[in-house]
mmCIF file of C-alpha atoms in Angstrom:
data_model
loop_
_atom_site.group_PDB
_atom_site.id
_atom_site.type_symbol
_atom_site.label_atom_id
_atom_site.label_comp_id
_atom_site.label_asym_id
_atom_site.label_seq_id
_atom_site.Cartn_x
_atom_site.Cartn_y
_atom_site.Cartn_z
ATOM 1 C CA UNK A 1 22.455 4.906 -2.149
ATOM 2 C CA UNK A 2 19.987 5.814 1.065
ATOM 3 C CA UNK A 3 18.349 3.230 2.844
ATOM 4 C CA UNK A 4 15.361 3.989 4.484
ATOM 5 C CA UNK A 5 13.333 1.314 6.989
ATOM 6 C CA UNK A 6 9.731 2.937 8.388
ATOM 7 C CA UNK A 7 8.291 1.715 11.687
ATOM 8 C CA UNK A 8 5.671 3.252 13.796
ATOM 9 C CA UNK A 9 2.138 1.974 12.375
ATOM 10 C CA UNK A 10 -0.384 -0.128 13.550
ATOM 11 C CA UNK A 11 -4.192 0.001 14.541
ATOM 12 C CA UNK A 12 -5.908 2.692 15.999
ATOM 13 C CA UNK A 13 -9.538 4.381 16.679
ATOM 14 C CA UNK A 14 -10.801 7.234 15.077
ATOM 15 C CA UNK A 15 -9.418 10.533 16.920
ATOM 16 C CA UNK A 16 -6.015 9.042 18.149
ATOM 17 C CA UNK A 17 -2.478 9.549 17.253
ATOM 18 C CA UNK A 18 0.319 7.401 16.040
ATOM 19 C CA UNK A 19 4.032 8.244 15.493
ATOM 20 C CA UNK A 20 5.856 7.210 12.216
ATOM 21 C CA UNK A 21 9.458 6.897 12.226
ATOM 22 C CA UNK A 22 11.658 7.056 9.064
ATOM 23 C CA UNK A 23 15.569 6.054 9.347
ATOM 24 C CA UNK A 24 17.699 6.742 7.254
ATOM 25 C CA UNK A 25 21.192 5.323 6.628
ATOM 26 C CA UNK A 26 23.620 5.062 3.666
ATOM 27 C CA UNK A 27 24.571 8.651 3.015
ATOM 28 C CA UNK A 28 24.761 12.333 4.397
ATOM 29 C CA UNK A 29 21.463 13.833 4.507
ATOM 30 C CA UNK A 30 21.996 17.380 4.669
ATOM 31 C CA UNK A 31 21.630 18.321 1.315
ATOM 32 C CA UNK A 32 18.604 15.815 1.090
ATOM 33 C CA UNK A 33 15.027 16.452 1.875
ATOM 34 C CA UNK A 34 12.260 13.778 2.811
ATOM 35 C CA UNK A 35 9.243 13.381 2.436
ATOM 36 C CA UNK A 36 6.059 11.073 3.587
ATOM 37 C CA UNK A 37 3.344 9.824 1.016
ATOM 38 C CA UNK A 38 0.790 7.372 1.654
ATOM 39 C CA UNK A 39 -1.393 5.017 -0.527
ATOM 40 C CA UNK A 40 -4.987 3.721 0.557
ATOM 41 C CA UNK A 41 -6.376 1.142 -1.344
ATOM 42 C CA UNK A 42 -7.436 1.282 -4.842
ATOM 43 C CA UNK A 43 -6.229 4.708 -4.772
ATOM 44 C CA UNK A 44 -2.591 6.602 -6.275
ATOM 45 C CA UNK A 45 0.042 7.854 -3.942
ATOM 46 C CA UNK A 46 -0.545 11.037 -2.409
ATOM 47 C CA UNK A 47 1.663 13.668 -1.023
ATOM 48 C CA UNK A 48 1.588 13.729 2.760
ATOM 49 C CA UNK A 49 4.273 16.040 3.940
ATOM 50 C CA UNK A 50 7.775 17.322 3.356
ATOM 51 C CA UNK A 51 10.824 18.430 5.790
ATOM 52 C CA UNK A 52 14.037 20.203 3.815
ATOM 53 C CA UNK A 53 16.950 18.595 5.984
ATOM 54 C CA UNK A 54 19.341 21.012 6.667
ATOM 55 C CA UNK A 55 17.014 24.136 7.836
ATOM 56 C CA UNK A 56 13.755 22.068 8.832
ATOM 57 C CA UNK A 57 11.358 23.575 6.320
ATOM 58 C CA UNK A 58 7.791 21.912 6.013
ATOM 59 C CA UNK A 59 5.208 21.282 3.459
ATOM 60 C CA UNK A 60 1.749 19.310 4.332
ATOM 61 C CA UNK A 61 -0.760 18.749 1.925
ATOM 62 C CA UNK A 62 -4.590 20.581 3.185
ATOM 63 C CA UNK A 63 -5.810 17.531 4.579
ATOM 64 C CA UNK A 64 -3.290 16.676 7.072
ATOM 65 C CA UNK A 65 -2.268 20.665 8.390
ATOM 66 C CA UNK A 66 -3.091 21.027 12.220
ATOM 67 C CA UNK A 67 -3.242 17.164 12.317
ATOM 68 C CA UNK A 68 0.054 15.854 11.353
ATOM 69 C CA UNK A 69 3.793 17.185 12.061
ATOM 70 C CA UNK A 70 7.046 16.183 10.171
ATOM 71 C CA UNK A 71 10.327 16.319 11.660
ATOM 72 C CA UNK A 72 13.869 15.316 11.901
ATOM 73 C CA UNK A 73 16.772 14.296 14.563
ATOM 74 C CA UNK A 74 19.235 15.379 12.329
ATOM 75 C CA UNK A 75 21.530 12.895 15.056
ATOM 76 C CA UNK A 76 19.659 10.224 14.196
ATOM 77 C CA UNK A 77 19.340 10.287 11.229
ATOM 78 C CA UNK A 78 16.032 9.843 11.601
ATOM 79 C CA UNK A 79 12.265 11.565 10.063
ATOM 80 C CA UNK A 80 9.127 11.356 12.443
ATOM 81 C CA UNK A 81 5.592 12.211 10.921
ATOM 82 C CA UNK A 82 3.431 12.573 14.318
ATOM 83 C CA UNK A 83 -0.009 12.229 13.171
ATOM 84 C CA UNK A 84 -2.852 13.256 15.888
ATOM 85 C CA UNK A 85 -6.737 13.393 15.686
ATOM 86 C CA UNK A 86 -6.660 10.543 12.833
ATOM 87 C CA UNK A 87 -9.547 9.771 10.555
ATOM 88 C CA UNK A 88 -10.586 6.569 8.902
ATOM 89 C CA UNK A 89 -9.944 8.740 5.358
ATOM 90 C CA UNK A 90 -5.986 8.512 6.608
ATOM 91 C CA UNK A 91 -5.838 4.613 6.640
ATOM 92 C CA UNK A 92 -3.150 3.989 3.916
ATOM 93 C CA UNK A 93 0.189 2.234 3.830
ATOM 94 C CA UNK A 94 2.888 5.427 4.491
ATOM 95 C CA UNK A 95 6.373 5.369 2.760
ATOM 96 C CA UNK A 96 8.899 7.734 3.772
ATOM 97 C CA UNK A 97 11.001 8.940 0.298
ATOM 98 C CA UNK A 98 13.889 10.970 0.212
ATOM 99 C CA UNK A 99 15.268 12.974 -2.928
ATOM 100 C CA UNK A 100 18.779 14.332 -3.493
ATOM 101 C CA UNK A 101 18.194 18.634 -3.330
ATOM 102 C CA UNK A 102 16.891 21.029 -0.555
ATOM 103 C CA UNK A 103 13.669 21.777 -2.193
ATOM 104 C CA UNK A 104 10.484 20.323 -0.157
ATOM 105 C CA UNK A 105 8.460 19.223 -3.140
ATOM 106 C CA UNK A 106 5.263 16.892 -3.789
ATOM 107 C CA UNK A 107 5.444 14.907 -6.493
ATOM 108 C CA UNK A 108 6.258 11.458 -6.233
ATOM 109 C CA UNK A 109 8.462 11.896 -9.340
ATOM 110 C CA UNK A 110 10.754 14.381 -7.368
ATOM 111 C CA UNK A 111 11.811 11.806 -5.291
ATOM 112 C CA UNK A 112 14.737 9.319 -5.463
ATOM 113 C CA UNK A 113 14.736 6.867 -2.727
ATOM 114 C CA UNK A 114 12.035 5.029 -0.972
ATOM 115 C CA UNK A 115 11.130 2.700 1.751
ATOM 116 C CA UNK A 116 9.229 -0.058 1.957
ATOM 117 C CA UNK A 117 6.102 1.473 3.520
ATOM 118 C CA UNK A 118 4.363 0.686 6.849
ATOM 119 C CA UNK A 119 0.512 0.011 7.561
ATOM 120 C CA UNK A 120 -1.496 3.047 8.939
ATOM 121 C CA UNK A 121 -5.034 1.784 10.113
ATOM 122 C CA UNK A 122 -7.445 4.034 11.639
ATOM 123 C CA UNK A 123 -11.050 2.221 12.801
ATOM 124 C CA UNK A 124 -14.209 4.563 13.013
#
């Protein structure tokens, strides 16, 4: 089993930045990769972005590349998503997902383990 606890959102204007924070505890990650997905209201889940854990390779979906930035402290066991120059289009709640392979995939299906999501606000 993997355990994963987000932190890290909150309130903020149009054209700031937060930092999401994923930890991760119940297993070794290294054959794992994680991913972060988010779900606005009324909407589905979407695919936000993707780090494989051993070798640090990314995948963002269009509307987040040059904005947002996943990585991990492989110490600490521990996933960031940095998210700069946010829109009112990114409010959402944002769960962090892991899924047992190396393979930085998108669907929601691919994915094995989740947490419990944390609220992402962004005011125009």
């Amino acid at each position: 089993q993997v355990q994963l606890v987000e932190s890290g959102g909150g309130l903020v204007q149009a054209g700031g930045s937060l930092r999401l924070s994923c930890a991760a505890s119940g297993r070794t990650l290294s054959s794992y990769a994680m991913g972060w997905f988010r779900q606005a209201p009324g909407k589905e889940r979407e695919f936000v972005a993707a780090i494989n854990w051993s070798v640090g390779r990314t995948y963002y979906t269009d509307s987040v590349k040059g904005r947002f930035t996943i990585s991990r402290d492989n110490a600490k066991n521990t996933v960031y998503l940095q998210m700069n120059s946010l829109k009112p289009e990114d409010t959402a709640v944002y769960y962090c997902a892991a899924r047992r392979g190396s393979a930085v995939l998108s669907p929601g299906r691919e994915y094995d383990y989740w947490g419990q999501g944390t609220q992402v606000t962004v005011s125009s």
